[in-house]
Short mmCIF file of C-alpha atoms and ligand atoms in Angstrom, two decimals:
data_model
loop_
_atom_site.label_atom_id
_atom_site.label_comp_id
_atom_site.label_asym_id
_atom_site.label_seq_id
_atom_site.Cartn_x
_atom_site.Cartn_y
_atom_site.Cartn_z
CA MET A 1 -74.80 2.90 -5.42
CA LYS A 2 -76.71 -0.07 -6.82
CA ALA A 3 -76.97 -1.48 -10.36
CA THR A 4 -78.19 -4.65 -12.09
CA ALA A 5 -76.85 -6.02 -15.38
CA LYS A 6 -77.64 -9.00 -17.59
CA ALA A 7 -75.04 -10.66 -19.84
CA HIS A 8 -75.15 -13.74 -22.07
CA THR A 9 -72.59 -16.49 -22.58
CA ASN A 10 -70.67 -16.84 -25.82
CA ILE A 11 -69.12 -19.67 -27.81
CA ALA A 12 -65.83 -19.10 -29.58
CA LEU A 13 -65.64 -19.97 -33.27
CA ILE A 14 -61.97 -18.97 -33.22
CA LYS A 15 -60.66 -19.88 -29.78
CA TYR A 16 -58.77 -17.79 -27.25
CA TRP A 17 -56.09 -20.19 -26.08
CA GLY A 18 -53.06 -18.95 -24.15
CA LYS A 19 -52.09 -15.76 -22.33
CA ARG A 20 -49.18 -13.42 -22.82
CA ASP A 21 -49.93 -11.77 -19.45
CA GLU A 22 -51.63 -13.75 -16.70
CA SER A 23 -52.59 -10.96 -14.33
CA LEU A 24 -53.94 -8.53 -16.95
CA ILE A 25 -55.44 -11.48 -18.90
CA LEU A 26 -53.89 -10.56 -22.22
CA PRO A 27 -54.22 -13.25 -24.88
CA MET A 28 -51.61 -14.67 -27.22
CA ASN A 29 -54.10 -14.58 -30.10
CA SER A 30 -57.22 -12.75 -31.18
CA SER A 31 -60.48 -14.71 -31.09
CA LEU A 32 -64.06 -14.51 -32.37
CA SER A 33 -67.29 -15.70 -30.79
CA VAL A 34 -71.03 -15.64 -31.09
CA THR A 35 -73.06 -14.48 -28.09
CA LEU A 36 -75.88 -16.93 -27.26
CA ASP A 37 -79.47 -15.98 -26.43
CA THR A 38 -80.36 -18.93 -24.17
CA PHE A 39 -77.81 -18.72 -21.33
CA TYR A 40 -77.20 -15.63 -19.21
CA THR A 41 -76.31 -14.22 -15.81
CA VAL A 42 -78.09 -11.39 -13.97
CA THR A 43 -75.99 -9.62 -11.34
CA THR A 44 -76.81 -6.86 -8.87
CA VAL A 45 -73.99 -4.97 -7.15
CA GLU A 46 -74.59 -2.62 -4.24
CA PHE A 47 -71.72 -0.66 -2.71
CA ASP A 48 -72.36 0.25 0.90
CA GLU A 49 -70.14 2.31 3.20
CA LYS A 50 -71.33 0.28 6.21
CA LEU A 51 -69.74 -2.94 4.87
CA THR A 52 -66.29 -4.06 6.03
CA GLU A 53 -65.85 -6.74 3.35
CA ASP A 54 -67.40 -7.90 0.08
CA VAL A 55 -70.26 -10.39 0.25
CA PHE A 56 -71.19 -12.65 -2.68
CA PHE A 57 -74.44 -14.56 -3.16
CA LEU A 58 -74.61 -17.04 -6.04
CA ASN A 59 -78.06 -18.33 -7.01
CA GLY A 60 -79.50 -17.12 -3.70
CA GLU A 61 -76.86 -18.73 -1.47
CA LYS A 62 -73.79 -17.26 0.17
CA ALA A 63 -70.85 -18.29 -2.02
CA ASP A 64 -67.86 -20.24 -0.68
CA HIS A 65 -64.56 -18.60 0.27
CA THR A 66 -62.82 -19.27 -3.09
CA ASP A 67 -65.61 -17.78 -5.21
CA THR A 68 -66.01 -14.79 -2.87
CA GLU A 69 -62.28 -14.13 -2.93
CA ARG A 70 -62.18 -14.16 -6.74
CA VAL A 71 -65.08 -11.69 -6.93
CA SER A 72 -63.53 -9.51 -4.22
CA ASN A 73 -60.15 -9.43 -5.98
CA TYR A 74 -61.98 -8.41 -9.10
CA LEU A 75 -63.85 -5.58 -7.34
CA ARG A 76 -60.51 -4.30 -6.02
CA ALA A 77 -59.52 -3.26 -9.56
CA ILE A 78 -62.80 -1.36 -9.97
CA ARG A 79 -62.43 0.39 -6.58
CA LYS A 80 -58.90 1.40 -7.50
CA PHE A 81 -59.97 2.81 -10.86
CA ALA A 82 -62.95 4.67 -9.35
CA LYS A 83 -60.84 5.82 -6.37
CA LYS A 84 -63.58 4.77 -3.95
CA HIS A 85 -62.86 2.45 -1.06
CA LEU A 86 -66.26 0.82 -0.68
CA PHE A 87 -67.23 -2.82 -0.26
CA ALA A 88 -70.21 -4.39 -1.98
CA VAL A 89 -72.93 -7.00 -1.81
CA VAL A 90 -72.97 -8.94 -5.10
CA ARG A 91 -75.97 -11.10 -6.04
CA SER A 92 -75.64 -13.28 -9.14
CA GLU A 93 -78.27 -15.49 -10.70
CA ASN A 94 -76.84 -17.88 -13.24
CA HIS A 95 -79.21 -19.00 -15.96
CA VAL A 96 -76.50 -21.31 -17.29
CA PRO A 97 -76.58 -25.06 -16.58
CA THR A 98 -73.16 -25.02 -14.87
CA ALA A 99 -73.67 -28.41 -13.26
CA ALA A 100 -73.97 -29.74 -16.82
CA GLY A 101 -70.49 -28.43 -17.63
CA PHE A 102 -71.50 -25.26 -19.45
CA ALA A 103 -69.17 -22.42 -18.54
CA SER A 104 -70.60 -19.33 -16.88
CA SER A 105 -67.47 -17.23 -16.39
CA ALA A 106 -68.05 -15.23 -19.59
CA SER A 107 -71.61 -14.16 -18.74
CA GLY A 108 -70.70 -13.94 -15.04
CA TYR A 109 -67.82 -11.50 -15.40
CA ALA A 110 -69.50 -9.49 -18.15
CA ALA A 111 -72.55 -8.94 -15.91
CA LEU A 112 -70.37 -8.25 -12.86
CA ALA A 113 -68.19 -5.75 -14.75
CA ALA A 114 -71.26 -3.86 -16.01
CA ALA A 115 -73.13 -3.83 -12.70
CA ALA A 116 -70.09 -3.00 -10.54
CA THR A 117 -68.76 -0.17 -12.71
CA LYS A 118 -72.21 1.39 -12.96
CA ALA A 119 -72.93 1.00 -9.24
CA ILE A 120 -69.66 2.71 -8.31
CA GLY A 121 -70.56 5.65 -10.52
CA LEU A 122 -68.47 5.00 -13.64
CA ASN A 123 -70.21 5.54 -16.93
CA LEU A 124 -68.07 3.50 -19.30
CA HIS A 125 -68.01 3.16 -23.06
CA PRO A 126 -68.62 -0.51 -24.07
CA GLN A 127 -64.97 -0.75 -25.14
CA GLU A 128 -63.79 0.19 -21.63
CA LEU A 129 -66.37 -2.15 -20.15
CA SER A 130 -65.01 -4.94 -22.32
CA GLN A 131 -61.54 -4.31 -20.84
CA PHE A 132 -62.93 -4.49 -17.32
CA ALA A 133 -64.77 -7.74 -18.10
CA ARG A 134 -61.51 -9.15 -19.54
CA LEU A 135 -59.82 -8.70 -16.16
CA GLY A 136 -62.30 -11.16 -14.65
CA SER A 137 -62.14 -13.80 -17.37
CA GLY A 138 -60.78 -13.39 -20.88
CA SER A 139 -63.81 -14.70 -22.76
CA ALA A 140 -66.06 -12.32 -20.75
CA CYS A 141 -64.78 -9.33 -22.74
CA ARG A 142 -66.63 -10.68 -25.80
CA SER A 143 -69.97 -11.00 -23.95
CA ILE A 144 -70.29 -7.20 -23.69
CA TYR A 145 -71.54 -7.25 -27.28
CA GLY A 146 -74.26 -9.27 -28.95
CA GLY A 147 -73.99 -11.21 -32.21
CA PHE A 148 -70.56 -12.01 -33.66
CA VAL A 149 -67.72 -10.44 -31.70
CA GLU A 150 -63.95 -10.25 -32.13
CA TRP A 151 -61.54 -9.91 -29.21
CA GLN A 152 -58.57 -8.02 -30.59
CA LYS A 153 -55.53 -9.28 -28.73
CA GLY A 154 -53.67 -5.95 -28.76
CA VAL A 155 -49.92 -5.53 -28.44
CA LYS A 156 -49.51 -3.03 -25.60
CA GLU A 157 -48.13 -4.19 -22.26
CA ASP A 158 -50.79 -2.36 -20.24
CA GLY A 159 -53.62 -4.08 -22.16
CA SER A 160 -55.21 -0.81 -23.25
CA ASP A 161 -55.64 -2.11 -26.82
CA SER A 162 -56.97 -5.56 -25.87
CA PHE A 163 -60.77 -5.50 -26.02
CA ALA A 164 -63.74 -6.83 -27.97
CA VAL A 165 -65.33 -5.20 -31.01
CA PRO A 166 -68.70 -6.08 -32.54
CA ILE A 167 -68.50 -7.61 -36.03
CA LEU A 168 -72.12 -8.51 -36.87
CA HIS A 169 -75.37 -7.76 -35.02
CA GLU A 170 -77.31 -10.77 -33.71
CA ASP A 171 -79.97 -10.37 -36.43
CA ASP A 172 -77.46 -10.07 -39.27
CA PHE A 173 -76.60 -13.75 -39.74
CA PRO A 174 -79.16 -16.23 -38.38
CA ILE A 175 -77.50 -19.46 -37.37
CA ALA A 176 -78.44 -22.09 -34.78
CA VAL A 177 -76.13 -23.41 -32.08
CA LEU A 178 -77.26 -26.64 -30.43
CA SER A 179 -75.58 -27.03 -27.03
CA VAL A 180 -75.23 -30.75 -26.55
CA MET A 181 -74.74 -31.95 -22.99
CA VAL A 182 -72.97 -35.27 -22.83
CA ALA A 183 -71.69 -35.39 -19.29
CA THR A 184 -72.55 -34.07 -15.86
CA ASN A 185 -69.17 -34.53 -14.17
CA ARG A 186 -67.13 -31.38 -13.70
CA LYS A 187 -64.07 -30.85 -15.89
CA LYS A 188 -60.73 -31.94 -14.48
CA VAL A 189 -58.44 -29.29 -15.97
CA LEU A 190 -59.92 -25.78 -15.85
CA SER A 191 -59.42 -23.67 -18.96
CA ARG A 192 -57.12 -21.27 -17.09
CA ALA A 193 -54.76 -24.02 -15.96
CA GLY A 194 -55.11 -25.93 -19.25
CA MET A 195 -54.07 -23.04 -21.46
CA LYS A 196 -51.14 -22.19 -19.16
CA ARG A 197 -49.82 -25.76 -19.26
CA THR A 198 -50.23 -25.85 -23.03
CA VAL A 199 -48.36 -22.57 -23.60
CA GLU A 200 -45.53 -23.67 -21.31
CA THR A 201 -45.06 -27.27 -22.42
CA SER A 202 -46.78 -28.22 -25.68
CA PRO A 203 -44.59 -28.31 -28.80
CA PHE A 204 -47.83 -28.08 -30.81
CA TYR A 205 -48.63 -24.64 -29.38
CA GLN A 206 -46.36 -22.92 -31.92
CA GLY A 207 -48.43 -24.51 -34.71
CA TRP A 208 -51.53 -22.98 -33.13
CA LEU A 209 -49.96 -19.53 -33.05
CA ASP A 210 -48.67 -19.85 -36.62
CA THR A 211 -52.17 -20.45 -38.06
CA VAL A 212 -54.81 -18.95 -35.77
CA GLU A 213 -54.70 -15.39 -37.13
CA HIS A 214 -55.20 -16.77 -40.64
CA ASP A 215 -58.23 -18.78 -39.40
CA LEU A 216 -59.59 -15.58 -37.89
CA SER A 217 -59.31 -13.55 -41.07
CA GLU A 218 -60.93 -16.38 -43.06
CA LEU A 219 -63.78 -16.55 -40.56
CA LYS A 220 -64.32 -12.80 -40.80
CA HIS A 221 -64.48 -13.20 -44.56
CA ALA A 222 -67.11 -15.95 -44.12
CA LEU A 223 -69.16 -13.58 -41.94
CA GLU A 224 -68.90 -10.82 -44.52
CA LEU A 225 -70.17 -13.19 -47.22
CA ARG A 226 -72.72 -14.80 -44.83
CA ASP A 227 -71.16 -18.06 -46.01
CA PHE A 228 -72.29 -20.67 -43.47
CA THR A 229 -70.31 -23.53 -45.06
CA LEU A 230 -67.07 -21.60 -44.79
CA LEU A 231 -67.91 -20.49 -41.23
CA GLY A 232 -68.60 -24.05 -40.14
CA GLU A 233 -65.51 -25.53 -41.78
CA ILE A 234 -63.19 -22.96 -40.21
CA ALA A 235 -64.80 -23.15 -36.75
CA GLU A 236 -64.57 -26.96 -36.66
CA ARG A 237 -60.98 -26.95 -37.88
CA ASN A 238 -59.99 -24.29 -35.35
CA ALA A 239 -61.58 -26.17 -32.45
CA LEU A 240 -59.81 -29.41 -33.38
CA LYS A 241 -56.52 -27.57 -33.62
CA MET A 242 -56.95 -26.02 -30.17
CA HIS A 243 -57.75 -29.38 -28.64
CA ALA A 244 -54.78 -30.98 -30.42
CA THR A 245 -52.39 -28.65 -28.55
CA THR A 246 -53.40 -30.18 -25.21
CA LEU A 247 -52.24 -33.64 -26.32
CA GLY A 248 -48.70 -32.35 -26.61
CA ALA A 249 -48.68 -30.76 -23.14
CA ASN A 250 -46.70 -32.21 -20.25
CA PRO A 251 -48.50 -33.84 -18.55
CA PRO A 252 -50.83 -34.32 -21.52
CA PHE A 253 -54.55 -33.87 -21.11
CA TYR A 254 -57.74 -33.74 -23.15
CA TYR A 255 -61.26 -32.49 -22.55
CA TRP A 256 -63.17 -35.05 -24.61
CA GLN A 257 -65.06 -38.05 -23.36
CA SER A 258 -66.19 -40.94 -25.54
CA ALA A 259 -69.62 -39.30 -25.84
CA THR A 260 -67.94 -36.13 -27.15
CA MET A 261 -66.49 -38.13 -30.01
CA GLU A 262 -69.81 -39.85 -30.69
CA VAL A 263 -71.38 -36.42 -31.23
CA MET A 264 -68.48 -35.29 -33.41
CA GLU A 265 -68.85 -38.40 -35.54
CA ALA A 266 -72.63 -37.97 -35.81
CA VAL A 267 -72.13 -34.41 -37.03
CA GLN A 268 -69.67 -35.54 -39.68
CA ASN A 269 -72.11 -38.29 -40.72
CA MET A 270 -74.88 -35.70 -41.07
CA ARG A 271 -72.68 -33.81 -43.49
CA SER A 272 -72.23 -36.91 -45.62
CA GLN A 273 -76.06 -37.10 -45.77
CA GLY A 274 -76.13 -33.50 -47.01
CA ILE A 275 -77.14 -31.82 -43.73
CA GLU A 276 -74.85 -28.90 -43.03
CA ALA A 277 -73.71 -29.19 -39.43
CA TYR A 278 -70.36 -28.50 -37.76
CA PHE A 279 -69.05 -28.90 -34.21
CA THR A 280 -66.95 -26.93 -31.76
CA MET A 281 -65.98 -27.58 -28.13
CA ASP A 282 -64.52 -25.39 -25.40
CA ALA A 283 -62.50 -26.62 -22.42
CA GLY A 284 -64.94 -29.40 -21.52
CA PRO A 285 -66.67 -32.50 -22.93
CA ASN A 286 -69.90 -30.86 -24.17
CA VAL A 287 -70.29 -30.08 -27.85
CA LYS A 288 -71.82 -27.09 -29.64
CA VAL A 289 -73.28 -28.00 -33.02
CA LEU A 290 -73.60 -25.22 -35.58
CA CYS A 291 -76.25 -25.41 -38.29
CA LEU A 292 -78.67 -23.23 -40.23
CA PRO A 293 -82.01 -22.47 -38.51
CA GLU A 294 -83.92 -24.38 -41.22
CA ASP A 295 -81.98 -27.55 -40.32
CA GLU A 296 -82.09 -27.24 -36.52
CA GLN A 297 -84.99 -29.65 -36.01
CA LYS A 298 -83.40 -32.32 -38.24
CA VAL A 299 -80.06 -31.95 -36.48
CA TYR A 300 -81.76 -32.00 -33.06
CA ASP A 301 -83.64 -35.20 -33.91
CA GLN A 302 -80.47 -36.99 -35.03
CA LEU A 303 -78.45 -35.89 -32.00
CA LYS A 304 -81.22 -36.98 -29.64
CA GLN A 305 -80.88 -40.53 -30.89
CA ILE A 306 -77.34 -40.81 -29.50
CA PRO A 307 -77.73 -42.65 -26.15
CA SER A 308 -74.93 -40.71 -24.41
CA VAL A 309 -76.53 -37.34 -25.22
CA LYS A 310 -78.27 -36.18 -22.04
CA LYS A 311 -79.80 -32.88 -23.06
CA ILE A 312 -79.80 -30.45 -25.99
CA PHE A 313 -80.37 -26.69 -25.65
CA THR A 314 -81.17 -24.79 -28.83
CA CYS A 315 -79.50 -21.35 -29.00
CA HIS A 316 -79.26 -18.51 -31.50
CA PRO A 317 -77.16 -15.36 -31.64
CA GLY A 318 -78.10 -13.23 -28.66
CA PRO A 319 -77.76 -9.67 -27.35
CA GLY A 320 -74.96 -7.87 -25.55
CA VAL A 321 -74.96 -6.65 -21.97
CA THR A 322 -77.99 -4.68 -20.75
CA PHE A 323 -78.86 -2.86 -17.56
CA LEU A 324 -82.05 -3.79 -15.73
CA PRO A 325 -83.99 -1.95 -13.08
CA THR A 326 -82.23 -2.87 -9.81
CA GLY A 327 -83.61 -5.81 -7.90
CA GLU A 328 -84.47 -7.91 -10.94
CA ALA A 329 -81.72 -10.43 -10.26
CA ASP A 330 -84.07 -12.51 -8.20
CA VAL A 331 -86.98 -12.59 -10.61
CA CYS A 332 -85.34 -13.19 -14.03
C1 DP6 B 422 -61.52 -22.74 -24.54
O1 DP6 B 422 -62.04 -17.11 -20.63
O2 DP6 B 422 -62.49 -19.19 -19.27
O3 DP6 B 422 -63.38 -21.41 -23.88
O4 DP6 B 422 -59.27 -15.92 -19.16
O5 DP6 B 422 -58.39 -17.80 -17.80
O6 DP6 B 422 -60.69 -16.92 -17.35
P1 DP6 B 422 -59.60 -17.16 -18.39
O7 DP6 B 422 -60.16 -18.25 -19.40
P2 DP6 B 422 -61.56 -18.41 -20.13
O8 DP6 B 422 -61.08 -19.33 -21.36
C2 DP6 B 422 -61.89 -19.67 -22.41
C3 DP6 B 422 -61.17 -20.66 -23.29
C4 DP6 B 422 -62.03 -21.32 -24.32
C5 DP6 B 422 -61.96 -20.61 -25.66
C6 DP6 B 422 -62.71 -19.30 -25.79
O9 DP6 B 422 -63.76 -19.09 -25.15
O10 DP6 B 422 -62.27 -18.49 -26.62
#
């Protein structure tokens, strides 16, 4: 009753922003991301009939009550589906610089979904696995697959048609994603709370909904054509639009810091010098810069000159979820 899985983080090029169902984590809009090779989580789950509660270790240490409760609530759905009342020991190793503000919920819940469902004896199709990952954190459903991945929002109330589908394999369109760390302080408004407030109070949210599906179909067209310029333009535009909705919320909020804007400006300046680079940001101050692999060193060198840039991680499209021999969580 033990299994180990490895899953990578992803960055959305078309953002998931807003839920139509909070408990089933059903999104208002479809989204599209690229899975990244550099950051990942390895999780081992062991169900044991001797246990009387779930136990969660994060990076070798017993997790606090809040994190353990979230994992335990998540495992409840898997127990119910498998019709087995067993508690588990969960060990997660995060190879994501979370203290630097990089989110780990996507890789975390994708790895947990894969390890827990396998350990409890379910042998799921990736599409079903994607639905299970979604129940932990929406963006996690996309990390089941590698490369470029679409999360189809679905229309059914039970969420049975809301899951990710692979669009392009990680080797099919080589791009570089430079993860630029500008701040080490933790974000003030978590994405879950931020999207809820935006849906409920921002008059700009309707504008998001009116245009996001069009952005998505244009981005899919860019992928089909392997048109990096089109991909970058749409991704940057979509990110700015998502962030604009938060300014209309009540109370208003924003995820950027002054350093975020310095990076954005540097990227736009690079374009005026003829270097093709584009930016996107999730619910935090760090920036992801998209460019072609042949330009990644040039872009890296320019970004490094910005005094408020603390660290840059170079990423490329990465693989989907994989199973490892059990016990590898501690050595990866
Ligand atoms: C801005 O997946 O973290 O990164 O479903 O509430 O857990 P929950 O939210 P989460 O939100 C991600 C929002 C985003 C955009 C994206 O990844 O598509």
